[in-house]
PDB file of C-alpha atoms in Angstrom:
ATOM      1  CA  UNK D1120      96.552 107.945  83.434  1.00  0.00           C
ATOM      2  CA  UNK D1121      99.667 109.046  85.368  1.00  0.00           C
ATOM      3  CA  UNK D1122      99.481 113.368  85.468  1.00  0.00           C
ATOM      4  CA  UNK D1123     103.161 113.198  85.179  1.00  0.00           C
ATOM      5  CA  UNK D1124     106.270 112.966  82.909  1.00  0.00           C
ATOM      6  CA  UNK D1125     109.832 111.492  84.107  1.00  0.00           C
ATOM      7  CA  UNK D1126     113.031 110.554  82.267  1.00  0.00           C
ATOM      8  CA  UNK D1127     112.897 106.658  82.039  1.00  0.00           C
ATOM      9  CA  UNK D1128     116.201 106.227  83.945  1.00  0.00           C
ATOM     10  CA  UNK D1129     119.217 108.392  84.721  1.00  0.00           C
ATOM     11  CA  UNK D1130     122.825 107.557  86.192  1.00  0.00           C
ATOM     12  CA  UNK D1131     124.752 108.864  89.377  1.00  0.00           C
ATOM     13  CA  UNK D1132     128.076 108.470  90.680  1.00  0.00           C
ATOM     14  CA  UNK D1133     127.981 107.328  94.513  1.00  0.00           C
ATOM     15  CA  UNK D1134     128.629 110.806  96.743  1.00  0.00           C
ATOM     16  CA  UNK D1135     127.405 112.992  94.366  1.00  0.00           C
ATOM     17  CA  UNK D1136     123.823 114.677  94.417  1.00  0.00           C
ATOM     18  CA  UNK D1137     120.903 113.193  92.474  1.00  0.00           C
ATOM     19  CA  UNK D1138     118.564 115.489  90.565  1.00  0.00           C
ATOM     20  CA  UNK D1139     115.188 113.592  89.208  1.00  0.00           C
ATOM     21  CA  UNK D1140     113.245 116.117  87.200  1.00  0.00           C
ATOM     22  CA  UNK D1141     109.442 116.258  86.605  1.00  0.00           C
ATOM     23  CA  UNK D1142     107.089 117.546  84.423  1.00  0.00           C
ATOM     24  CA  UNK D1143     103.556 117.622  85.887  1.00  0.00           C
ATOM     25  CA  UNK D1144     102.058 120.746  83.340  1.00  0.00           C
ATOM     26  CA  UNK D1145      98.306 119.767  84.405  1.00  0.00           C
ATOM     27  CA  UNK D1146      98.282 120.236  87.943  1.00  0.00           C
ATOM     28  CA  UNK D1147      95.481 121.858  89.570  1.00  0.00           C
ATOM     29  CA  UNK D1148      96.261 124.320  92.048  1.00  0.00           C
ATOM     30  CA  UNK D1149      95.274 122.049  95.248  1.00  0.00           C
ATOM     31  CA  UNK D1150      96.852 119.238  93.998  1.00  0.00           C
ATOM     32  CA  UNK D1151     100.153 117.773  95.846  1.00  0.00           C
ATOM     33  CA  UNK D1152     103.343 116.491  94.331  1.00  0.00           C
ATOM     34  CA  UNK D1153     104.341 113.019  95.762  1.00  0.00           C
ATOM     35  CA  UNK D1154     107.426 111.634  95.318  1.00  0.00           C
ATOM     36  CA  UNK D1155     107.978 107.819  96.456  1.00  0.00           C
ATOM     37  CA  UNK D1156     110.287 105.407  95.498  1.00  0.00           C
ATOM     38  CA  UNK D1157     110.551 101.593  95.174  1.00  0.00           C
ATOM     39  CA  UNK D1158     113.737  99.317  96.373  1.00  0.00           C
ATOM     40  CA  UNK D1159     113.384  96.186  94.710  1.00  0.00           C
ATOM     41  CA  UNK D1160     110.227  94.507  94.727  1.00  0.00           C
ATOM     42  CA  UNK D1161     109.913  96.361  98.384  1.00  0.00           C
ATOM     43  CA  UNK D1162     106.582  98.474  98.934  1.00  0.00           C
ATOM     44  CA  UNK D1163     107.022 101.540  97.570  1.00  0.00           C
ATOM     45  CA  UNK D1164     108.673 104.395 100.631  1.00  0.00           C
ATOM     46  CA  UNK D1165     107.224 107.686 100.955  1.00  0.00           C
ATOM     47  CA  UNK D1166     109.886 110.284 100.138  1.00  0.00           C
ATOM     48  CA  UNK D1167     108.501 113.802 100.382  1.00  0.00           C
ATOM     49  CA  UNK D1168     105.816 116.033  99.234  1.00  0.00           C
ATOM     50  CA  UNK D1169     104.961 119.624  98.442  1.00  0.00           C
ATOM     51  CA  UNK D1170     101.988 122.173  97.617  1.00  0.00           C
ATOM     52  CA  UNK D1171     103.696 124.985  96.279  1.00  0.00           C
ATOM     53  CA  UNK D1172     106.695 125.634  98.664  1.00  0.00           C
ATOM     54  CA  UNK D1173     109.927 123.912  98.510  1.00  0.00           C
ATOM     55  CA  UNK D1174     110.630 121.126 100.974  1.00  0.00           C
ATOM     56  CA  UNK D1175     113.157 119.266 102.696  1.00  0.00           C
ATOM     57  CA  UNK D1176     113.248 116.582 105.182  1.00  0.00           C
ATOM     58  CA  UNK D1177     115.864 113.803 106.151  1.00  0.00           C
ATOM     59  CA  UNK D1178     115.657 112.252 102.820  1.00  0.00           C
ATOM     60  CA  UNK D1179     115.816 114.557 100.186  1.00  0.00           C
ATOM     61  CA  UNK D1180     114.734 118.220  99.316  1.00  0.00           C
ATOM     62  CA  UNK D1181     111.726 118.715  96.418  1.00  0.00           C
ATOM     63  CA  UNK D1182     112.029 121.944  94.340  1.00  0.00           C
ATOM     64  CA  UNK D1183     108.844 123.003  92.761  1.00  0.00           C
ATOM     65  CA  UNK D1184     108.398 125.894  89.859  1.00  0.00           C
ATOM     66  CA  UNK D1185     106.456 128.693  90.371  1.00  0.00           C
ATOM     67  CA  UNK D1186     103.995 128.150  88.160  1.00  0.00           C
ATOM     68  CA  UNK D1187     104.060 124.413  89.715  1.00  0.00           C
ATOM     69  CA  UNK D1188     104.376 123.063  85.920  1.00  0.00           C
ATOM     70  CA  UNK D1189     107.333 121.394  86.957  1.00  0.00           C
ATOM     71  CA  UNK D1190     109.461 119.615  90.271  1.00  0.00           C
ATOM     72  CA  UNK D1191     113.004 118.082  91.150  1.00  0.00           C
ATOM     73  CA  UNK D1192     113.968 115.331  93.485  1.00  0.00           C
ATOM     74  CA  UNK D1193     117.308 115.923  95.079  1.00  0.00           C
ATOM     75  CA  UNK D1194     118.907 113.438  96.496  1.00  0.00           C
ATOM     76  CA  UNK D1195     122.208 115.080  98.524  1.00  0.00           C
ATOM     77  CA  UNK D1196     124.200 112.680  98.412  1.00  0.00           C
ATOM     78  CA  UNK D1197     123.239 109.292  96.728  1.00  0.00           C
ATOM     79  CA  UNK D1198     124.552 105.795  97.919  1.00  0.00           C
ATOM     80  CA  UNK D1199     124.196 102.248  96.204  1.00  0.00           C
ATOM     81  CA  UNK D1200     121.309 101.990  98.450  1.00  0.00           C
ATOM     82  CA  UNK D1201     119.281 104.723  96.699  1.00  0.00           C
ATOM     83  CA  UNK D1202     119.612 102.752  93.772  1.00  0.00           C
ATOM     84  CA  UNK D1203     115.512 102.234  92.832  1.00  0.00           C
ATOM     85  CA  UNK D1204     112.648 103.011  90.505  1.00  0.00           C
ATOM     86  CA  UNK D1205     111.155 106.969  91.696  1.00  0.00           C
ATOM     87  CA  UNK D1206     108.043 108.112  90.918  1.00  0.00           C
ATOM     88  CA  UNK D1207     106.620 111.530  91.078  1.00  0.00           C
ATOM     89  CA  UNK D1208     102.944 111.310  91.531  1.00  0.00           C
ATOM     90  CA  UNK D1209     100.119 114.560  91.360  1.00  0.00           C
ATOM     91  CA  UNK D1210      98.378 113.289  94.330  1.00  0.00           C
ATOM     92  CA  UNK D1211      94.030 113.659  93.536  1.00  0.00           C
ATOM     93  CA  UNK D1212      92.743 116.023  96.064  1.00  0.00           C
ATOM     94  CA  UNK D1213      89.546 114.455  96.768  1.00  0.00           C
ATOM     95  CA  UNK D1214      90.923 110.999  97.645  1.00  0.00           C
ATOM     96  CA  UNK D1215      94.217 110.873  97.805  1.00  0.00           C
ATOM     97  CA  UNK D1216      95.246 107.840  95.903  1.00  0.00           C
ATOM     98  CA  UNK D1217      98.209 107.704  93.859  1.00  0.00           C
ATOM     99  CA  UNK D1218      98.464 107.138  89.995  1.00  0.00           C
ATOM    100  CA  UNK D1219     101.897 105.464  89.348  1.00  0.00           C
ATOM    101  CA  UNK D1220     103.477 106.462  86.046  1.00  0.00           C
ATOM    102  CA  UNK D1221     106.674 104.522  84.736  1.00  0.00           C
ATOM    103  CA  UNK D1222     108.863 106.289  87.202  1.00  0.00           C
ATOM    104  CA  UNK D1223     112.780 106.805  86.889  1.00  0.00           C
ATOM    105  CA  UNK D1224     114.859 104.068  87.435  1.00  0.00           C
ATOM    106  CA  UNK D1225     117.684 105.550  89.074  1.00  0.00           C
ATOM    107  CA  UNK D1226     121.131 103.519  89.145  1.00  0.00           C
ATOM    108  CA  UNK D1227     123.743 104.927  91.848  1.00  0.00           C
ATOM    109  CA  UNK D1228     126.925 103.867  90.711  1.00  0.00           C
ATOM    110  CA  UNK D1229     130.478 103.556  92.909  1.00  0.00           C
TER     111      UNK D1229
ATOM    112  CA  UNK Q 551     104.204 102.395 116.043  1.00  0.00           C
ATOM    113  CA  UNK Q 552     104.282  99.471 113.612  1.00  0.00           C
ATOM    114  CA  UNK Q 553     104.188 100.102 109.844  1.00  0.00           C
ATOM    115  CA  UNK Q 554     101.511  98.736 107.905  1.00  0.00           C
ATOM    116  CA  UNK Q 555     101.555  94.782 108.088  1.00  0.00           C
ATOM    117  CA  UNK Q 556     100.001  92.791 105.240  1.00  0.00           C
ATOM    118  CA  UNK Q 557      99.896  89.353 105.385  1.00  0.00           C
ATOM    119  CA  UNK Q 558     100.689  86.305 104.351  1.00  0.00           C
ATOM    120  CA  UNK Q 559     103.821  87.412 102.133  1.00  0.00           C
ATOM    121  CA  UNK Q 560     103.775  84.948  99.488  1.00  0.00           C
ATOM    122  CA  UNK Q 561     100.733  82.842  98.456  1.00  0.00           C
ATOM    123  CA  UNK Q 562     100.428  80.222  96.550  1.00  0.00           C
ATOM    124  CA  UNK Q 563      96.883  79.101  94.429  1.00  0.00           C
ATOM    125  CA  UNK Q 564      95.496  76.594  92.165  1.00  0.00           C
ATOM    126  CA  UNK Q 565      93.516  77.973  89.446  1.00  0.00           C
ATOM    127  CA  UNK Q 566      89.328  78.483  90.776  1.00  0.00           C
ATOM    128  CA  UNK Q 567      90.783  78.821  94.414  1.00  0.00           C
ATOM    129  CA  UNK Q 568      90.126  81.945  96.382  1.00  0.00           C
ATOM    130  CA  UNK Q 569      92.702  84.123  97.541  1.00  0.00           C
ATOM    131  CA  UNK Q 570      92.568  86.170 100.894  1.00  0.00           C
ATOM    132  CA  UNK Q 571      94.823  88.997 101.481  1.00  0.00           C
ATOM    133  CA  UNK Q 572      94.726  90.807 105.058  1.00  0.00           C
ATOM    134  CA  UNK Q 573      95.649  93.971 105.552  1.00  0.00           C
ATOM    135  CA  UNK Q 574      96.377  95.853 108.929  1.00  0.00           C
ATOM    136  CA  UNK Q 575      97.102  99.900 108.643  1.00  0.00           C
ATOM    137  CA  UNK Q 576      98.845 101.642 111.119  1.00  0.00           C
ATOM    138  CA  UNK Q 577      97.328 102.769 114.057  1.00  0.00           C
ATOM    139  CA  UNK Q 578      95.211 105.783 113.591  1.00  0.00           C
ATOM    140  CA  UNK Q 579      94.880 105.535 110.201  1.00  0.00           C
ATOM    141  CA  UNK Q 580      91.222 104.924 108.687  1.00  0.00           C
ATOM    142  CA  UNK Q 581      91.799 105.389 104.972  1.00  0.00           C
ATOM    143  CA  UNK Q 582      93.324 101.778 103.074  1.00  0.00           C
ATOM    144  CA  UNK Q 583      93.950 101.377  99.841  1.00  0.00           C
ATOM    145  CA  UNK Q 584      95.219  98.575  97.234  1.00  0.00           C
ATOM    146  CA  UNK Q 585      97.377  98.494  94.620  1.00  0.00           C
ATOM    147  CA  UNK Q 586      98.662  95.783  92.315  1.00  0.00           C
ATOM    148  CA  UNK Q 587     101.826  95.225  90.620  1.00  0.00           C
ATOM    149  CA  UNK Q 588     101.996  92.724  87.563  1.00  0.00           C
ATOM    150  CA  UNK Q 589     105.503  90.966  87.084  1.00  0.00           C
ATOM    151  CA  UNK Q 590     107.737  94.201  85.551  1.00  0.00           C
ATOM    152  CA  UNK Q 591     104.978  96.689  85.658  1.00  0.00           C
ATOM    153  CA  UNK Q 592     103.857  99.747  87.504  1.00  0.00           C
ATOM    154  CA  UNK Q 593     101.425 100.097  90.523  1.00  0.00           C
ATOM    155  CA  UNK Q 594      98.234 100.300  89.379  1.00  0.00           C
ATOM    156  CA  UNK Q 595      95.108 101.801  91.889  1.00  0.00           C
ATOM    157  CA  UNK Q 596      92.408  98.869  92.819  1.00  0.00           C
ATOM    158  CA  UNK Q 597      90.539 100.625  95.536  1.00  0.00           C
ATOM    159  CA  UNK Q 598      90.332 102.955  98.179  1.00  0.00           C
ATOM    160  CA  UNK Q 599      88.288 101.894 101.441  1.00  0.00           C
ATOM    161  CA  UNK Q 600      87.226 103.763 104.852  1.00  0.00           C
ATOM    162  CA  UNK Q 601      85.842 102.117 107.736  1.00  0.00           C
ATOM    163  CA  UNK Q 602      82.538  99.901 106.482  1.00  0.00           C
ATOM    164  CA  UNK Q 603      82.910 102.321 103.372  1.00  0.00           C
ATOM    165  CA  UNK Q 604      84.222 101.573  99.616  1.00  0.00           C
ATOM    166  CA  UNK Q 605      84.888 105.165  98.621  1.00  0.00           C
ATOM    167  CA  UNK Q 606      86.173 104.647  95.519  1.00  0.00           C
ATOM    168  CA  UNK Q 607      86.223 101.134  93.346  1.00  0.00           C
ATOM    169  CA  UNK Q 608      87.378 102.507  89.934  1.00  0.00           C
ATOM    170  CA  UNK Q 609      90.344 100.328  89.415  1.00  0.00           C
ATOM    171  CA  UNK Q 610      88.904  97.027  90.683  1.00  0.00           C
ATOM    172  CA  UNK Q 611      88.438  94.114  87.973  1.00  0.00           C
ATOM    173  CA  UNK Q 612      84.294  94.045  88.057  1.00  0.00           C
ATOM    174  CA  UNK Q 613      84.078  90.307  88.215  1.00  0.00           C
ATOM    175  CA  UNK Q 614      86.262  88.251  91.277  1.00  0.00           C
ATOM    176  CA  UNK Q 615      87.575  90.946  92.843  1.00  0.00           C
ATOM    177  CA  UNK Q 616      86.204  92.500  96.138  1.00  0.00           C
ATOM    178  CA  UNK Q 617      87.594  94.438  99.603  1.00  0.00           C
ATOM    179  CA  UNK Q 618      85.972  95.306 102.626  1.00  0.00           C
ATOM    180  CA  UNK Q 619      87.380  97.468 105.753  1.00  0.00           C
ATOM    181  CA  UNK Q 620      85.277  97.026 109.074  1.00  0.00           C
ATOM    182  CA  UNK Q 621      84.752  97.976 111.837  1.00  0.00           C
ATOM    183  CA  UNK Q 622      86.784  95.847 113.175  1.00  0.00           C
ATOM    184  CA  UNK Q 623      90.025  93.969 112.099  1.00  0.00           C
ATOM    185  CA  UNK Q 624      92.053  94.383 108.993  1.00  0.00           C
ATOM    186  CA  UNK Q 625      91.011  95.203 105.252  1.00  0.00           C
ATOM    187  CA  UNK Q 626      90.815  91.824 103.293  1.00  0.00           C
ATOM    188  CA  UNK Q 627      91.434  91.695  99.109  1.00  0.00           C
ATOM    189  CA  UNK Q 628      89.056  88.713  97.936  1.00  0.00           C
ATOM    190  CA  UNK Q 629      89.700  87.418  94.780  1.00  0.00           C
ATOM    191  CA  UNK Q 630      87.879  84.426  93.976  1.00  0.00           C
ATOM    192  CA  UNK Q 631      88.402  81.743  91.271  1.00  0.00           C
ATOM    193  CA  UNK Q 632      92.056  83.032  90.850  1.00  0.00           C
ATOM    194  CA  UNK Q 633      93.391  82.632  87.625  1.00  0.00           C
ATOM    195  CA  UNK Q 634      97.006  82.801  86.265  1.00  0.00           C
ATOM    196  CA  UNK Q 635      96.994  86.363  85.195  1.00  0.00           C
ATOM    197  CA  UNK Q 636      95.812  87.147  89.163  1.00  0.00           C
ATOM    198  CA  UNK Q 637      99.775  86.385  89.571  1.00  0.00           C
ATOM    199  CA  UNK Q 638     100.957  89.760  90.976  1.00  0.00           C
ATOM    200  CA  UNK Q 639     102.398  91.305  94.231  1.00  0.00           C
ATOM    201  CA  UNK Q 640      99.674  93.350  95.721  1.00  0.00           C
ATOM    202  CA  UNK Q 641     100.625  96.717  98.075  1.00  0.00           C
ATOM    203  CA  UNK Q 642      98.344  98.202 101.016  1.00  0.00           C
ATOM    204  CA  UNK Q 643      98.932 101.607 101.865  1.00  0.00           C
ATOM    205  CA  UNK Q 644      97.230 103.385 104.573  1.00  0.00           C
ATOM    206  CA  UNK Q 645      96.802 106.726 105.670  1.00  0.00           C
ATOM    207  CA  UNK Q 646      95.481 109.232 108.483  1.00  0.00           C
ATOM    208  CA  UNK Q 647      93.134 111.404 106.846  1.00  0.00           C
ATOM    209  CA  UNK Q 648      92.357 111.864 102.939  1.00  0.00           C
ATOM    210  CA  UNK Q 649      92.754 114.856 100.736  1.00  0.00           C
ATOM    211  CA  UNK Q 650      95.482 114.457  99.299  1.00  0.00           C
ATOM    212  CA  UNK Q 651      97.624 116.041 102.119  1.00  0.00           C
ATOM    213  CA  UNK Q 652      99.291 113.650 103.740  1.00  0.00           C
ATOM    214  CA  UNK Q 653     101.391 110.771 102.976  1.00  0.00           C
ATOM    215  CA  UNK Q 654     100.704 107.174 102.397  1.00  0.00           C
ATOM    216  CA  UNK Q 655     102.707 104.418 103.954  1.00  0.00           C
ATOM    217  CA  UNK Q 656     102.907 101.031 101.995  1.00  0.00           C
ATOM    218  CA  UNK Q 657     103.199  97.486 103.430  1.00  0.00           C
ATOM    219  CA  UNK Q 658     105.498  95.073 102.129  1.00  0.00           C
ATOM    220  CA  UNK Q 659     103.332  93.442  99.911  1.00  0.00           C
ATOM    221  CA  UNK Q 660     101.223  89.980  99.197  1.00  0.00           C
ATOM    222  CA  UNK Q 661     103.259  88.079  96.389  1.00  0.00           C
ATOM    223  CA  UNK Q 662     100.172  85.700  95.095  1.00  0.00           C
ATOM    224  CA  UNK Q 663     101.096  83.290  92.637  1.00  0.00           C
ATOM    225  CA  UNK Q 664      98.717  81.189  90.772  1.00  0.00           C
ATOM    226  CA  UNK Q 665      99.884  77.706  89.809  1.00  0.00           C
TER     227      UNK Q 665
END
């Protein structure tokens, strides 16, 4: 079973910044967040993903709590194209594959 | 550097055919893994392979299903006997090293469909 908790789908208006949240409360402490996201039917696209520190990159920037219980996805500034389903995955340390919850379906809107 | 290539894209079976799904990671990467998508459902993990090696099987049906990495060449999916419910898209994703510190990058997919 998927170690996380999203909303099941959230709105935002086109130019405005998109905040996905995450609970993941059962994290162990060498255990990544992964966020990806799927376009479609497309393979899913490797977004970004964090330890403990907060990171950015060209895509987005991924907040994590201090007691890691918890992340955010921000997208800057969203356009139709970021319309997709996002999922925030605990990566497993030992093999790294990737348990897909339900994700967030996010719709940008103009 | 080209992106993970999976081939064909769309395949089409009659019921007890096999099914054959290639998959060819990007270079440098040694760790594969499958993943398959039933019409309006989430990813679900199949199996995670290293060269010659299946390191971990856990989501695999037990009966039809088997993947192999060699040496050589790409990672093929067999499933054999394909029924209806085999229907599905099915990802590769590969990756450098494992641990679950670095990313995975996904193909584009193998839609099978079982007539």
């Amino acid at each position: 079973d998927a170690k996380t908790t999203q909303p099941t789908s959230m709105d935002c208006a086109e130019g405005r910044a998109a905040n996905l949240p995450c609970n993941h409360s059962t994290i162990s402490g060498n255990e990544y967040v992964y966020w990806y996201r799927q376009i479609h039917s497309q393979g899913p696209q490797y977004i970004i993903h964090g330890l403990k520190n907060n990171e950015t990159n060209e895509m987005a920037s991924l907040i994590i709590t201090e007691d890691r219980k918890s992340s955010t996805l921000i997208l800057p500034h969203a356009t139709l194209r970021d319309t997709a389903v996002y999922y925030c995955i605990v990566g497993e340390s030992n093999t790294g594959k990737l348990i897909f919850g339900q994700g967030t379906t996010l719709q940008v809107k103009p | 550097n080209a992106g993970v290539m999976q081939n064909p894209r769309h395949l089409v079976r009659r019921r007890g055919q096999e099914a054959r799904l290639r998959c060819s990671p990007m270079k440098g990467h040694s760790h594969v893994y499958w993943y398959r998508q039933l019409p309006e459902e989430g990813l679900k993990f199949m199996v995670y392979l290293q060269k010659e090696n299946i390191i971990d099987e856990s989501g695999m049906p037990k009966e039809r299903f088997s993947a192999e990495f060699p040496k050589e060449g790409p990672s093929i999916l067999r499933i054999q006997q394909v029924v209806r419910g085999d229907s599905a898209a099915y990802f590769c994703a590969s990756s450098p090293n494992t641990g679950g510190k670095t990313e995975a990058f996904f193909g584009q997919g193998t839609r099978l469909t079982v007539v």
